[in-house]
Short mmCIF file of C-alpha atoms in Angstrom, two decimals:
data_model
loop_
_atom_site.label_atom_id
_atom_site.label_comp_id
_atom_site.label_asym_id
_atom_site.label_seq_id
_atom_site.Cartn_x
_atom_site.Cartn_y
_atom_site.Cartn_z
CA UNK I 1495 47.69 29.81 29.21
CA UNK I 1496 45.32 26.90 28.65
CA UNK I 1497 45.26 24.37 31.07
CA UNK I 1498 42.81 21.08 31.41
CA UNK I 1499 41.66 21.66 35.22
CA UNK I 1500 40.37 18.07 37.00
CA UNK I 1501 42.84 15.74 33.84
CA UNK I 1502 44.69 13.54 36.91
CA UNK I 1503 41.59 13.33 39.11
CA UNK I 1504 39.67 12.42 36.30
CA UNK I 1505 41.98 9.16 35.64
CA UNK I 1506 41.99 8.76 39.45
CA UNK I 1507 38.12 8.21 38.67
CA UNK I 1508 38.49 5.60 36.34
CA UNK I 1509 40.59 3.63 38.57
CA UNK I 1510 38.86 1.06 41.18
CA UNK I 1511 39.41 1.05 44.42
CA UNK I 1512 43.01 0.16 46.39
CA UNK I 1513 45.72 0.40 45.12
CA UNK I 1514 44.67 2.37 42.21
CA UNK I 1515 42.38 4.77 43.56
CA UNK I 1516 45.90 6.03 46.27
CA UNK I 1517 46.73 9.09 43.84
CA UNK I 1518 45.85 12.01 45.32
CA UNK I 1519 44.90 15.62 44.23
CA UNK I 1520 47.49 17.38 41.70
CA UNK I 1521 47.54 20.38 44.05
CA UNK I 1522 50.03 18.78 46.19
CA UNK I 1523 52.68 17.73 43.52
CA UNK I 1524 55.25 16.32 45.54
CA UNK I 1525 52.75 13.56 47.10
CA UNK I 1526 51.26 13.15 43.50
CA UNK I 1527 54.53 11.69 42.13
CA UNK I 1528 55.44 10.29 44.80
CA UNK I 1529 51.97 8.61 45.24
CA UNK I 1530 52.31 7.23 41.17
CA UNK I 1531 55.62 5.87 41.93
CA UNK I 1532 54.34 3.83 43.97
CA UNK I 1533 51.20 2.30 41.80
CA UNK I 1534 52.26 -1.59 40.96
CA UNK I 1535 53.33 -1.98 37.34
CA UNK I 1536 51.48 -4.25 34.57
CA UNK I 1537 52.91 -7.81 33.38
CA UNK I 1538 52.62 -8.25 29.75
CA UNK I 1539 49.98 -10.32 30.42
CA UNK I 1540 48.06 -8.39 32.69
CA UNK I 1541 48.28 -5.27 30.01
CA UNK I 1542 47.26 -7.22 26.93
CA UNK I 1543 44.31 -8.66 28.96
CA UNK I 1544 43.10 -5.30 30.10
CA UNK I 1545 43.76 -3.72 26.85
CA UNK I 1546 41.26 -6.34 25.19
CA UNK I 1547 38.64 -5.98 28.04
CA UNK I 1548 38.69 -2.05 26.84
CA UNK I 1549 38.76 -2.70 23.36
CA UNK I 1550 36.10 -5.34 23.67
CA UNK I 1551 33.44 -4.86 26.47
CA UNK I 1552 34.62 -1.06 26.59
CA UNK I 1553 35.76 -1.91 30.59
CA UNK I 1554 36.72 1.31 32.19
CA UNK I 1555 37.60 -0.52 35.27
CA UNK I 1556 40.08 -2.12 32.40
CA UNK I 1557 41.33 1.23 31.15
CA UNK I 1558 41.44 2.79 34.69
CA UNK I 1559 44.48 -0.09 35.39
CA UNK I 1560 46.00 0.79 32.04
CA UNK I 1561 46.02 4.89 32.55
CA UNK I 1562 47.06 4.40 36.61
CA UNK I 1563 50.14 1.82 35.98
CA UNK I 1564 51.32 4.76 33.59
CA UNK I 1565 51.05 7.57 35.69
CA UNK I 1566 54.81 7.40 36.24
CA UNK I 1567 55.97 7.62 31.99
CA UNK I 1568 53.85 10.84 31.83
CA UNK I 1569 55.44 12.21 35.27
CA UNK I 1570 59.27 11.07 33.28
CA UNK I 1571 58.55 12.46 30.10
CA UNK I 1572 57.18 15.96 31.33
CA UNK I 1573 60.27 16.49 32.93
CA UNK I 1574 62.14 16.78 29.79
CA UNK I 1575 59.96 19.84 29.07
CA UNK I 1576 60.47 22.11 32.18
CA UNK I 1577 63.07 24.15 30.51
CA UNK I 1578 60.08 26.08 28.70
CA UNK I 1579 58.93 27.67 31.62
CA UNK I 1580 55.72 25.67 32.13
CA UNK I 1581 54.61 24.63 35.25
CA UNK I 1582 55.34 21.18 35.48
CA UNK I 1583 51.66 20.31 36.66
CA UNK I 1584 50.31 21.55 33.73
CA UNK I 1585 52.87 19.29 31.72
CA UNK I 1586 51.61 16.46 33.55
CA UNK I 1587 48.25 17.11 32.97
CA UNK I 1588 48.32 17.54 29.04
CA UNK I 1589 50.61 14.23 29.41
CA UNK I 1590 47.86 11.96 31.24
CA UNK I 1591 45.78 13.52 28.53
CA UNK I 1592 48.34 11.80 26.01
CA UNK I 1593 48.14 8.97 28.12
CA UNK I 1594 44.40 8.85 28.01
CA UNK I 1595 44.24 8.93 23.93
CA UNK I 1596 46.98 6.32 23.77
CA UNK I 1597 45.25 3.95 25.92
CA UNK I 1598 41.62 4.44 23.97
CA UNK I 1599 43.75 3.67 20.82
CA UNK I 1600 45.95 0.65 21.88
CA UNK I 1601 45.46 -2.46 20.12
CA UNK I 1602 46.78 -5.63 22.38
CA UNK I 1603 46.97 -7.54 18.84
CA UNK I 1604 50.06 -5.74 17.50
CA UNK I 1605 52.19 -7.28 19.65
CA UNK I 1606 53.99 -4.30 21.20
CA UNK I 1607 53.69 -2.68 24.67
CA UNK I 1608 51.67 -0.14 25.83
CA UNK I 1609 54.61 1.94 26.94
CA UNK I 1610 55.78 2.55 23.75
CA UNK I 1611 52.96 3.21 21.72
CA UNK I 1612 51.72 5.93 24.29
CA UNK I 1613 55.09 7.73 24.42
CA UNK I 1614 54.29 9.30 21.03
CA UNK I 1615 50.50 10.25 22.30
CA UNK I 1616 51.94 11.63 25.47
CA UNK I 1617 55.05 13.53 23.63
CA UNK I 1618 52.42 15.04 21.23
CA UNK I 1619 49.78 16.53 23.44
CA UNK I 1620 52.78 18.19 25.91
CA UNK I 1621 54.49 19.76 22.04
CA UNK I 1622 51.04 20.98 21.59
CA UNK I 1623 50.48 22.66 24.88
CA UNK I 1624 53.68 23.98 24.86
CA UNK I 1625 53.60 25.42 21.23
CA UNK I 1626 49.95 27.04 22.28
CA UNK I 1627 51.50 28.59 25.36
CA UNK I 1628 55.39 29.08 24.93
CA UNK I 1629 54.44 32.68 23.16
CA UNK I 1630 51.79 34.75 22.55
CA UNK I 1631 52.60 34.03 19.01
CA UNK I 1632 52.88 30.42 17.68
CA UNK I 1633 56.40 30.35 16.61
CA UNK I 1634 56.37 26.68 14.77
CA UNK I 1635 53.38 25.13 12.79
CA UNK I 1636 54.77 23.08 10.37
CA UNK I 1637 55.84 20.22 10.83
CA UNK I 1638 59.78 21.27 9.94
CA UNK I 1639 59.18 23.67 12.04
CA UNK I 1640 57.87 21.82 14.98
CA UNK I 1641 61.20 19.95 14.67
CA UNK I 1642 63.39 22.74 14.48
CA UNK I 1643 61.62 23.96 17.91
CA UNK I 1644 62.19 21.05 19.51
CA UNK I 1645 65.68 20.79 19.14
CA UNK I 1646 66.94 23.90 18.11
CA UNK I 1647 67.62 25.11 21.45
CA UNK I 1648 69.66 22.47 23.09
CA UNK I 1649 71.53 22.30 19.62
CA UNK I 1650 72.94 26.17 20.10
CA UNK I 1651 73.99 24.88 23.71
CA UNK I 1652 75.39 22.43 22.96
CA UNK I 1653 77.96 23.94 19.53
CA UNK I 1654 78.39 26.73 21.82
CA UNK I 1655 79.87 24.68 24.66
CA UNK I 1656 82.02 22.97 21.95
CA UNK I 1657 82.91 26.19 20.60
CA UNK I 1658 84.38 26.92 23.76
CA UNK I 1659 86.44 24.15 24.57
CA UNK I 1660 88.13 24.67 21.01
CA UNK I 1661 88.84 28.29 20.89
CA UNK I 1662 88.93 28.64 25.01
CA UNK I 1663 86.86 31.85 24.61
CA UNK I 1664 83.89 31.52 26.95
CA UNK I 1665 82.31 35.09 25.81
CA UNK I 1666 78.70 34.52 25.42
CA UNK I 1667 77.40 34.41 21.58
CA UNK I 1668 73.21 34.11 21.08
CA UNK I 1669 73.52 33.73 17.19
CA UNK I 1670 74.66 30.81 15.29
CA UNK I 1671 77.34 31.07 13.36
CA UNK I 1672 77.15 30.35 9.44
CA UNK I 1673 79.33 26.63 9.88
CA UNK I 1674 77.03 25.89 12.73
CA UNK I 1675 73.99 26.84 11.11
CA UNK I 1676 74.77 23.93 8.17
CA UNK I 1677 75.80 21.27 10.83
CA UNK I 1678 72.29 21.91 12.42
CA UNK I 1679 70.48 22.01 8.95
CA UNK I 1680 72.64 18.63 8.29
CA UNK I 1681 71.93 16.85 11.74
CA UNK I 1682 68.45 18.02 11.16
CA UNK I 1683 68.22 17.34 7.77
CA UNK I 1684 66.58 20.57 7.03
CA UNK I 1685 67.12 23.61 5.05
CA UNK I 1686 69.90 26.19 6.49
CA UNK I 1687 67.05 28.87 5.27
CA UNK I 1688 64.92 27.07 7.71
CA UNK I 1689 67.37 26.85 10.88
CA UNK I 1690 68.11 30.85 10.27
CA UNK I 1691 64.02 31.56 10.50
CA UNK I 1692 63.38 29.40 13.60
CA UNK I 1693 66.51 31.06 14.95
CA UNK I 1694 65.13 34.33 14.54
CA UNK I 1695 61.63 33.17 16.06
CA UNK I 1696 63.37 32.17 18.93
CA UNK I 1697 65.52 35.09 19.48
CA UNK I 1698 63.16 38.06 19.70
CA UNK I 1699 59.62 39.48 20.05
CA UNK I 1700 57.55 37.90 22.78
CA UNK I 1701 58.62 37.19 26.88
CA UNK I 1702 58.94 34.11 27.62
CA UNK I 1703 56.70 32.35 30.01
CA UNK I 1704 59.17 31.72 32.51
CA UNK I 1705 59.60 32.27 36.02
CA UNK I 1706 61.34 36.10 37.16
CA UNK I 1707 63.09 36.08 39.89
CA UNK I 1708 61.72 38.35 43.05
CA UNK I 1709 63.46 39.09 46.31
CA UNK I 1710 60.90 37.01 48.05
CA UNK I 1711 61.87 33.42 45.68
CA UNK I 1712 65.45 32.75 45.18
CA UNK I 1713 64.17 29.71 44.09
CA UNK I 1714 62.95 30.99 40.19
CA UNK I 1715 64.96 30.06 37.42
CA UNK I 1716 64.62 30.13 34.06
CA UNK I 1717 64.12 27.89 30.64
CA UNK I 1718 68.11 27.02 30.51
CA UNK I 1719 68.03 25.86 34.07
CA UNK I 1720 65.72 22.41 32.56
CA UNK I 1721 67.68 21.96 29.47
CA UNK I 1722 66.37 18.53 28.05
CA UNK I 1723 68.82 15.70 28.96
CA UNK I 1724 68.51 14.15 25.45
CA UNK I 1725 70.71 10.93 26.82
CA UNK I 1726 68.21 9.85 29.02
CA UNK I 1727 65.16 10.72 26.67
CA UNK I 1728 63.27 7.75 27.18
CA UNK I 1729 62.36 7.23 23.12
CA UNK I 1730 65.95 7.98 22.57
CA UNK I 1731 66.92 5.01 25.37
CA UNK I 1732 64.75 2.58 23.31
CA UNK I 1733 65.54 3.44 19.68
CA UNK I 1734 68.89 2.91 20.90
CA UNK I 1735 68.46 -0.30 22.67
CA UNK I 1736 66.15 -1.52 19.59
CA UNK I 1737 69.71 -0.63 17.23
CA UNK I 1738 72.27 -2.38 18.96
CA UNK I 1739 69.30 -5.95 19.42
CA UNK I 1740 68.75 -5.02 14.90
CA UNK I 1741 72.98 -4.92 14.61
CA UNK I 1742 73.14 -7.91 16.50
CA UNK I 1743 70.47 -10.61 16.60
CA UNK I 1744 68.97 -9.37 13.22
CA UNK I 1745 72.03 -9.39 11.40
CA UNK I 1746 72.98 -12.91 12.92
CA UNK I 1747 69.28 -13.92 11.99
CA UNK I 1748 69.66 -12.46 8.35
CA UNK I 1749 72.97 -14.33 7.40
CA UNK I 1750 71.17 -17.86 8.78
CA UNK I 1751 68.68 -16.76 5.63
CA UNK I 1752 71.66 -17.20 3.01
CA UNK I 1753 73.53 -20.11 1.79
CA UNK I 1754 76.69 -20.67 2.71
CA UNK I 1755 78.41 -19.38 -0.56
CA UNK I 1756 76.76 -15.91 0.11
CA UNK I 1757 77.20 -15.77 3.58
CA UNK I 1758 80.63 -16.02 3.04
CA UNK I 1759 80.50 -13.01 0.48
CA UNK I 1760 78.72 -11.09 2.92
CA UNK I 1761 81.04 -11.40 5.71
CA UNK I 1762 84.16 -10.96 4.32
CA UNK I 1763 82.78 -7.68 2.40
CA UNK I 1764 81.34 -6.13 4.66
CA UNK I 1765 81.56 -7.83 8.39
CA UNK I 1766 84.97 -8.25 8.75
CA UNK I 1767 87.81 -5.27 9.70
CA UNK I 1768 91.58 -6.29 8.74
CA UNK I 1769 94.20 -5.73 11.38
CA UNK I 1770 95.73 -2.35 10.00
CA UNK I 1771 92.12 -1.31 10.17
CA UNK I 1772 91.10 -1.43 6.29
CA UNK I 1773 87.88 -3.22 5.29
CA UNK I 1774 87.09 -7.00 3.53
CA UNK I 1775 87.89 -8.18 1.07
CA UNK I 1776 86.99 -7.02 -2.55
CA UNK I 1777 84.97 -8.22 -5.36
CA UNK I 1778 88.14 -9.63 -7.30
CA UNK I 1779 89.50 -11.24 -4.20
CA UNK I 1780 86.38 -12.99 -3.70
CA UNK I 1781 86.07 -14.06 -7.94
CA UNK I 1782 89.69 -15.69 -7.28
CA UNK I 1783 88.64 -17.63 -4.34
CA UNK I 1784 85.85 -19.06 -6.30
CA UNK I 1785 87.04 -18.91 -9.43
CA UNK I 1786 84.39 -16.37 -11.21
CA UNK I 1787 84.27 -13.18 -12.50
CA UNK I 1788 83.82 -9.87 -10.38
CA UNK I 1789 80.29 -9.27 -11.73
CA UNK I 1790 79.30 -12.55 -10.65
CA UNK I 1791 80.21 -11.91 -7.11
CA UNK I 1792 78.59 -8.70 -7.22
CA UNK I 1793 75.68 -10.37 -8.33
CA UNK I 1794 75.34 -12.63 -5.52
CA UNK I 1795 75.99 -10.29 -3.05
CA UNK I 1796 72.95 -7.98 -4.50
CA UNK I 1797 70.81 -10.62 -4.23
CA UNK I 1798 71.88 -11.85 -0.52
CA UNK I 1799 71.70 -8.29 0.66
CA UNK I 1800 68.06 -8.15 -0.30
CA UNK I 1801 67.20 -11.53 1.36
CA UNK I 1802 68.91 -10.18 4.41
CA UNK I 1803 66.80 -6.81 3.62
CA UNK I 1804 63.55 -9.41 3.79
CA UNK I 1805 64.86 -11.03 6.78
CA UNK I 1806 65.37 -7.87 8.70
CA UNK I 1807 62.14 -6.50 8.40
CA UNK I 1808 60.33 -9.71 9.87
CA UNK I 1809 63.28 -9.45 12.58
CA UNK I 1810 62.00 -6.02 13.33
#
């Protein structure tokens, strides 16, 4: 198992004295998280000047403040990974390495926030560790595969819970079934060849790299015990967050693009539910109510669906 001995203390070197400098060794990892919970949190403000202190003067004092008011994403994310077996400090460790490449990279002039441009970073070096250590034998290198890996897993758990609580027959089943196999490879949008190969990796050959159980720890569990909690996956939380802002404010700011004439289209075609629950109303209803053809409607609503297109993508 490859670990990067000395990664946290060597961002507690970058940072300057109190506060920053308060994080102590990783060998006590209780008072570690603890201790980056703690650490004060950037204004936007604060982060974009930093961020163009590093990219400009190369400050480390700058980056030191970047990496240390970010301890506590790597110490969230990493905990989303703990069903593989892997220590957690070595999680953390390949994280604040994410952490560290994210922070070289950031550029304050694209207008978005540190946070989320170093999830991916951080998310990418902890998949890497744990593809290098989860088996003796690398069991996903493509990138399909990578995917299937990552959520292959939690997918079986969670059609075999459903499974369940439709047929009431909790017998335990470790192979997919042929209809479950094609939602996956749907959900996924992958191959069903693909899900059955990753399924086989999975199932057999190597020991995993988890914890056994002894009679002097009680306290071991294994992989299924830190099953991801893909609710609370912190990308998830924001891709979510940044739908419901696009199917809101964007689509209000879209329509204020059109004319009236076509914002009318728009809405009653496709904004607007009747009361029994059917949709708008159609292309012919709309050429009565202004006295042209059906084509012509059609045409207008192409064209205001690709101004709204426009609009949308500056929204975003």
């Amino acid at each position: 198992m490859t670990t990067r001995t000395g990664t946290l203390t060597a961002a507690t070197a970058l940072a300057p004295a109190n506060p920053w400098a308060l994080v102590p060794p990783l060998g006590n990892l209780d008072a570690y998280i603890s201790a980056v919970n703690r650490l004060p949190m950037l204004t936007q403000e604060e982060e974009q000047d930093y961020a163009r202190k590093l990219k400009e003067h190369n400050d480390l004092d700058a980056a030191g403040r970047l990496i240390m008011s970010h301890l506590r994403l790597v110490v969230s994310i990493s905990r989303q990974y703990m069903g593989y077996g892997l220590p957690h400090s070595d999680l953390i460790q390949e994280g604040n390495v994410g952490l560290m490449k994210a922070v070289k990279r950031f550029d304050p002039d694209q207008n978005v926030r540190l946070v989320s441009y170093a999830m991916h970073w951080i998310k990418a070096e902890i998949h890497e560790y744990i593809l290098k250590n989860w088996r003796m034998v690398k069991v996903a290198t493509t990138k399909a595969q990578r995917k299937l890996f990552f959520n292959l897993r939690s997918m079986k758990q969670e059609l075999k819970a459903d499974a369940a609580i439709e047929t009431g027959d909790n017998t335990f089943r470790d192979t997919l079934t042929a209809q479950e196999i094609d939602s996956v490879a749907a959900k996924l949008n992958v191959k069903r060849e693909e899900v059955m190969e990753m399924e086989t990796r999975l199932s057999g050959g190597d020991v995993l790299l988890d914890p056994s159980p002894s009679d002097d720890d009680d306290k071991a569990f294994g992989p299924i015990s830190y099953l991801t909690d893909g609710a609370h996956e912190p990308t998830a939380m924001i891709e979510s967050r940044q739908r419901d802002v696009m199917a809101t404010d964007g689509i209000a700011q879209a329509l204020e693009a059109l004319d009236d004439r076509s914002r009318h289209i728009v809405e009653e075609r496709w904004l607007k539910v009747n009361d029994d629950g059917s949709g708008g109303m159609t292309l012919h209803e709309l050429a009565a109510v202004y006295g042209v053809s059906a084509e012509r409607i059609r045409q207008i609503e192409v064209a205001a669906m690709k101004k709204m297109k426009k609009a949308l993508a500056e929204f975003a």
